[in-house]
mmCIF file of C-alpha atoms in Angstrom:
data_model
loop_
_atom_site.group_PDB
_atom_site.id
_atom_site.type_symbol
_atom_site.label_atom_id
_atom_site.label_comp_id
_atom_site.label_asym_id
_atom_site.label_seq_id
_atom_site.Cartn_x
_atom_site.Cartn_y
_atom_site.Cartn_z
ATOM 1 C CA MET A 1014 7.405 -6.962 18.064
ATOM 2 C CA PRO A 1015 4.893 -5.525 15.426
ATOM 3 C CA ARG A 1016 2.003 -4.086 17.200
ATOM 4 C CA ILE A 1017 -0.987 -3.997 15.135
ATOM 5 C CA LEU A 1018 -3.819 -1.676 15.342
ATOM 6 C CA LEU A 1019 -7.038 -3.166 14.386
ATOM 7 C CA ALA A 1020 -9.737 -0.987 13.555
ATOM 8 C CA ASP A 1021 -13.299 -2.346 12.590
ATOM 9 C CA ASP A 1022 -16.963 -2.480 14.564
ATOM 10 C CA HIS A 1023 -17.611 -6.216 13.596
ATOM 11 C CA GLY A 1024 -16.291 -7.824 17.075
ATOM 12 C CA LEU A 1025 -16.056 -11.679 14.746
ATOM 13 C CA ILE A 1026 -13.884 -10.066 12.519
ATOM 14 C CA ARG A 1027 -11.851 -8.273 15.324
ATOM 15 C CA ASP A 1028 -11.814 -11.792 17.219
ATOM 16 C CA ALA A 1029 -10.761 -13.731 14.124
ATOM 17 C CA LEU A 1030 -7.826 -11.551 12.687
ATOM 18 C CA PRO A 1031 -5.522 -11.886 15.285
ATOM 19 C CA SER A 1032 -4.986 -16.109 14.582
ATOM 20 C CA ALA A 1033 -4.834 -15.520 10.499
ATOM 21 C CA ILE A 1034 -2.371 -12.801 11.071
ATOM 22 C CA ARG A 1035 -0.162 -14.462 13.784
ATOM 23 C CA ARG A 1036 0.165 -17.508 10.859
ATOM 24 C CA ARG A 1037 2.581 -14.838 9.024
ATOM 25 C CA VAL A 1038 3.589 -12.897 11.549
ATOM 26 C CA PRO A 1039 3.981 -15.275 15.091
ATOM 27 C CA ARG A 1040 4.696 -12.155 17.771
ATOM 28 C CA ALA A 1041 2.608 -9.910 16.756
ATOM 29 C CA GLN A 1042 0.550 -7.877 19.703
ATOM 30 C CA PHE A 1043 -3.037 -6.451 18.855
ATOM 31 C CA GLU A 1044 -5.468 -3.900 19.649
ATOM 32 C CA CYS A 1045 -8.709 -3.445 18.602
ATOM 33 C CA VAL A 1046 -11.406 -0.369 18.523
ATOM 34 C CA GLY A 1047 -14.626 -0.147 16.809
ATOM 35 C CA THR A 1048 -15.233 3.257 15.868
ATOM 36 C CA ALA A 1049 -13.754 6.351 14.006
ATOM 37 C CA ALA A 1050 -12.758 8.126 16.971
ATOM 38 C CA ASP A 1051 -11.633 5.282 18.754
ATOM 39 C CA THR A 1052 -9.414 4.427 15.680
ATOM 40 C CA ILE A 1053 -7.745 8.002 15.621
ATOM 41 C CA ALA A 1054 -7.489 8.423 19.515
ATOM 42 C CA ALA A 1055 -5.245 5.173 19.415
ATOM 43 C CA VAL A 1056 -3.492 6.533 16.656
ATOM 44 C CA MET A 1057 -2.483 9.609 18.513
ATOM 45 C CA ARG A 1058 -1.843 7.711 21.646
ATOM 46 C CA ARG A 1059 0.880 5.752 20.566
ATOM 47 C CA GLU A 1060 3.179 4.321 17.692
ATOM 48 C CA TRP A 1061 1.841 1.349 15.891
ATOM 49 C CA SER A 1062 3.567 -0.864 13.005
ATOM 50 C CA LEU A 1063 0.287 -1.313 11.124
ATOM 51 C CA VAL A 1064 -3.196 -0.264 10.924
ATOM 52 C CA VAL A 1065 -5.628 -2.702 9.863
ATOM 53 C CA LEU A 1066 -8.702 -0.340 8.585
ATOM 54 C CA ASP A 1067 -12.279 -1.082 8.176
ATOM 55 C CA LEU A 1068 -13.481 1.642 5.793
ATOM 56 C CA GLY A 1069 -17.251 1.162 7.553
ATOM 57 C CA LEU A 1070 -16.358 2.496 10.783
ATOM 58 C CA PRO A 1071 -18.870 4.156 12.845
ATOM 59 C CA GLY A 1072 -18.399 7.959 13.270
ATOM 60 C CA GLY A 1073 -16.554 8.455 9.914
ATOM 61 C CA THR A 1074 -17.395 8.522 5.954
ATOM 62 C CA GLU A 1075 -16.025 5.713 3.786
ATOM 63 C CA LEU A 1076 -12.451 7.311 3.063
ATOM 64 C CA GLU A 1077 -12.751 9.891 6.524
ATOM 65 C CA THR A 1078 -11.099 8.119 9.128
ATOM 66 C CA LEU A 1079 -7.876 6.460 6.472
ATOM 67 C CA ARG A 1080 -7.286 10.773 5.489
ATOM 68 C CA HIS A 1081 -7.396 11.876 8.762
ATOM 69 C CA VAL A 1082 -4.995 8.711 10.058
ATOM 70 C CA ARG A 1083 -2.556 9.372 7.398
ATOM 71 C CA GLU A 1084 -2.951 13.021 7.945
ATOM 72 C CA LEU A 1085 -1.650 12.236 11.631
ATOM 73 C CA ARG A 1086 1.111 9.329 10.639
ATOM 74 C CA PRO A 1087 2.451 10.335 7.153
ATOM 75 C CA ALA A 1088 4.681 6.874 7.185
ATOM 76 C CA LEU A 1089 2.374 4.472 9.055
ATOM 77 C CA PRO A 1090 1.354 1.308 7.182
ATOM 78 C CA ILE A 1091 -2.070 1.104 6.472
ATOM 79 C CA LEU A 1092 -4.111 -1.823 5.159
ATOM 80 C CA VAL A 1093 -7.708 -1.476 4.155
ATOM 81 C CA PHE A 1094 -9.811 -4.400 5.401
ATOM 82 C CA SER A 1095 -12.893 -3.738 3.172
ATOM 83 C CA MET A 1096 -16.195 -5.488 2.487
ATOM 84 C CA PHE A 1097 -16.312 -3.378 -0.738
ATOM 85 C CA PRO A 1098 -14.428 -5.094 -3.839
ATOM 86 C CA GLU A 1099 -11.402 -3.398 -5.753
ATOM 87 C CA ALA A 1100 -13.539 -2.036 -8.413
ATOM 88 C CA LYS A 1101 -15.464 0.001 -5.917
ATOM 89 C CA MET A 1102 -13.197 1.224 -3.226
ATOM 90 C CA GLY A 1103 -9.457 0.005 -4.108
ATOM 91 C CA VAL A 1104 -8.323 2.641 -6.321
ATOM 92 C CA ALA A 1105 -9.966 5.546 -4.409
ATOM 93 C CA ALA A 1106 -8.481 3.855 -0.834
ATOM 94 C CA ILE A 1107 -4.889 3.890 -2.316
ATOM 95 C CA GLU A 1108 -5.214 7.541 -3.728
ATOM 96 C CA ALA A 1109 -6.461 8.615 0.017
ATOM 97 C CA GLY A 1110 -3.486 7.469 1.249
ATOM 98 C CA ALA A 1111 -3.764 3.256 2.154
ATOM 99 C CA SER A 1112 -0.939 1.413 1.728
ATOM 100 C CA GLY A 1113 -2.634 -1.916 0.566
ATOM 101 C CA TYR A 1114 -6.086 -2.866 0.025
ATOM 102 C CA LEU A 1115 -7.638 -6.403 0.920
ATOM 103 C CA CYS A 1116 -11.406 -7.681 0.419
ATOM 104 C CA LYS A 1117 -13.062 -9.188 3.418
ATOM 105 C CA THR A 1118 -13.729 -12.298 1.339
ATOM 106 C CA ALA A 1119 -9.823 -13.056 1.316
ATOM 107 C CA ASP A 1120 -8.813 -16.472 2.873
ATOM 108 C CA ARG A 1121 -6.859 -16.582 6.054
ATOM 109 C CA ALA A 1122 -3.603 -17.587 3.954
ATOM 110 C CA THR A 1123 -4.008 -14.073 1.959
ATOM 111 C CA ILE A 1124 -4.728 -12.088 5.422
ATOM 112 C CA GLY A 1125 -1.601 -13.235 6.743
ATOM 113 C CA ALA A 1126 0.545 -12.853 3.888
ATOM 114 C CA ALA A 1127 -1.019 -9.123 3.090
ATOM 115 C CA VAL A 1128 -0.264 -8.180 6.450
ATOM 116 C CA ALA A 1129 3.395 -9.217 6.100
ATOM 117 C CA GLU A 1130 3.960 -7.790 2.963
ATOM 118 C CA THR A 1131 2.506 -4.115 4.253
ATOM 119 C CA LEU A 1132 4.492 -4.278 7.341
ATOM 120 C CA ALA A 1133 7.650 -5.307 5.294
ATOM 121 C CA GLY A 1134 7.069 -1.712 3.359
ATOM 122 C CA GLU A 1135 5.598 -3.448 0.070
ATOM 123 C CA GLY A 1136 2.162 -2.455 0.029
ATOM 124 C CA TYR A 1137 -0.390 -4.988 -0.646
ATOM 125 C CA ARG A 1138 -2.031 -5.059 -3.826
ATOM 126 C CA SER A 1139 -4.060 -7.872 -5.724
ATOM 127 C CA VAL A 1140 -3.595 -8.488 -9.581
ATOM 128 C CA ARG A 1141 -6.739 -7.345 -9.923
ATOM 129 C CA LEU A 1142 -6.161 -3.956 -7.527
ATOM 130 C CA ARG A 1143 -2.605 -3.285 -9.665
ATOM 131 C CA GLU A 1144 -4.649 -3.494 -12.754
ATOM 132 C CA LEU A 1145 -7.054 -1.248 -11.748
ATOM 133 C CA LEU A 1146 -4.511 1.467 -10.713
ATOM 134 C CA ALA A 1147 -2.512 1.079 -14.005
ATOM 135 C CA LYS A 1148 -5.906 1.653 -15.921
ATOM 136 C CA ARG A 1149 -6.702 5.048 -13.877
ATOM 137 C CA ALA A 1150 -3.051 6.361 -14.096
ATOM 138 C CA ARG A 1151 -3.451 5.917 -17.854
ATOM 139 C CA GLU A 1152 -6.695 7.726 -17.846
ATOM 140 C CA ARG A 1153 -5.604 10.686 -15.806
ATOM 141 C CA HIS A 1154 -2.472 11.218 -17.009
ATOM 142 C CA GLY A 1155 -1.254 8.975 -19.617
ATOM 143 C CA GLU A 1156 1.855 6.706 -19.072
ATOM 144 C CA ALA A 1157 5.173 8.956 -17.993
ATOM 145 C CA ALA A 1158 3.169 11.789 -17.174
ATOM 146 C CA ALA A 1159 1.630 9.896 -14.496
ATOM 147 C CA LEU A 1160 5.137 9.239 -12.271
ATOM 148 C CA SER A 1161 6.186 12.042 -9.966
ATOM 149 C CA ARG A 1162 9.845 13.666 -10.545
ATOM 150 C CA ARG A 1163 11.281 11.205 -8.225
ATOM 151 C CA GLU A 1164 9.710 7.727 -9.822
ATOM 152 C CA LEU A 1165 10.767 8.809 -13.043
ATOM 153 C CA GLU A 1166 14.290 9.186 -12.090
ATOM 154 C CA VAL A 1167 14.719 5.502 -10.525
ATOM 155 C CA LEU A 1168 12.448 4.725 -13.767
ATOM 156 C CA ILE A 1169 15.907 6.066 -15.912
ATOM 157 C CA GLU A 1170 18.326 4.575 -13.356
ATOM 158 C CA LEU A 1171 16.373 1.074 -13.817
ATOM 159 C CA GLY A 1172 16.274 1.566 -17.363
ATOM 160 C CA ARG A 1173 20.571 2.246 -17.325
ATOM 161 C CA GLY A 1174 20.832 -1.657 -15.553
ATOM 162 C CA ARG A 1175 21.649 0.050 -12.036
ATOM 163 C CA SER A 1176 20.641 -1.987 -8.608
ATOM 164 C CA ASN A 1177 18.155 -0.874 -5.831
ATOM 165 C CA LYS A 1178 20.757 -0.458 -3.794
ATOM 166 C CA GLU A 1179 22.816 1.756 -6.822
ATOM 167 C CA ILE A 1180 19.747 3.902 -6.993
ATOM 168 C CA ALA A 1181 19.718 4.270 -3.594
ATOM 169 C CA ALA A 1182 22.946 5.810 -3.026
ATOM 170 C CA GLY A 1183 22.785 7.961 -6.217
ATOM 171 C CA LEU A 1184 19.604 9.666 -5.293
ATOM 172 C CA GLY A 1185 20.151 9.629 -1.119
ATOM 173 C CA VAL A 1186 17.239 7.723 -0.482
ATOM 174 C CA SER A 1187 16.733 4.319 1.202
ATOM 175 C CA VAL A 1188 17.002 0.663 -0.822
ATOM 176 C CA THR A 1189 13.756 0.197 0.572
ATOM 177 C CA SER A 1190 12.157 3.204 -0.916
ATOM 178 C CA VAL A 1191 13.305 2.566 -3.891
ATOM 179 C CA GLY A 1192 11.515 -0.543 -4.053
ATOM 180 C CA THR A 1193 8.543 1.519 -3.515
ATOM 181 C CA TYR A 1194 9.008 3.549 -6.184
ATOM 182 C CA ARG A 1195 9.545 0.577 -8.473
ATOM 183 C CA THR A 1196 6.626 -0.715 -7.342
ATOM 184 C CA ARG A 1197 4.246 2.337 -8.187
ATOM 185 C CA ILE A 1198 6.159 2.723 -11.723
ATOM 186 C CA MET A 1199 5.230 -0.480 -12.174
ATOM 187 C CA GLU A 1200 1.541 -0.090 -11.370
ATOM 188 C CA LYS A 1201 0.937 3.196 -12.820
ATOM 189 C CA LEU A 1202 2.596 2.089 -16.289
ATOM 190 C CA GLY A 1203 0.638 -1.385 -15.948
ATOM 191 C CA LEU A 1204 4.084 -3.450 -16.123
ATOM 192 C CA ARG A 1205 4.260 -6.906 -15.072
ATOM 193 C CA THR A 1206 8.000 -7.855 -15.242
ATOM 194 C CA THR A 1207 11.738 -6.307 -15.361
ATOM 195 C CA ALA A 1208 11.508 -6.636 -18.908
ATOM 196 C CA ASP A 1209 8.545 -4.763 -19.255
ATOM 197 C CA LEU A 1210 9.894 -2.094 -17.717
ATOM 198 C CA LEU A 1211 13.279 -1.909 -19.548
ATOM 199 C CA ARG A 1212 11.321 -2.262 -23.176
ATOM 200 C CA TYR A 1213 9.301 0.731 -21.632
ATOM 201 C CA VAL A 1214 12.018 2.532 -21.424
ATOM 202 C CA VAL A 1215 13.738 1.862 -24.494
ATOM 203 C CA GLU A 1216 10.819 2.273 -26.287
ATOM 204 C CA HIS A 1217 9.829 5.644 -24.833
ATOM 205 C CA ARG A 1218 13.554 6.990 -25.322
ATOM 206 C CA LEU A 1219 14.389 7.946 -21.651
ATOM 207 C CA LEU A 1220 17.943 7.560 -21.741
ATOM 208 C CA ARG A 1221 17.962 10.643 -24.051
ATOM 209 C CA GLU A 1222 20.901 13.146 -22.845
#
């Protein structure tokens, strides 16, 4: 069963989150902490399926605790649950290592969905945050230059019409990893559909040998 660490300094939020999450993840087990130091100690003490992390924990700066957790557990899913709107901290949190970002104004259904998606390895981003991430990538690097080498490889294979399973076998990675790469590619290039992706590959002549 999923073990979820809830890191938030507000008792009301810590008390309310489990019921919202169990609507989508009924067997989830929880532990709650309220400071940056306690969060780090909990992450070091045991393995977790997910950390739901507030950026405003006492004893740490807005992104310091997030970065520390990511350094300690590179593969651990981290869903930031913050009072800050996406336009202020969303992009920075993703760049600092968050798997997903959710504002505290979200309703119970969205909270449950965000946790379920992050546990499944998809990483929750609202439509607004996806737009901000795509804009950021274009501003900093410019289209395909924003992609990592592996992301570019996956993009080209997708452009050839290959399935996630076929790409995973060819590159020696998991199908889940290919799905994650695909999500990042779509975000960085500002694409919404598979048709958009295929059109991008053709227009930029990425299939030239």
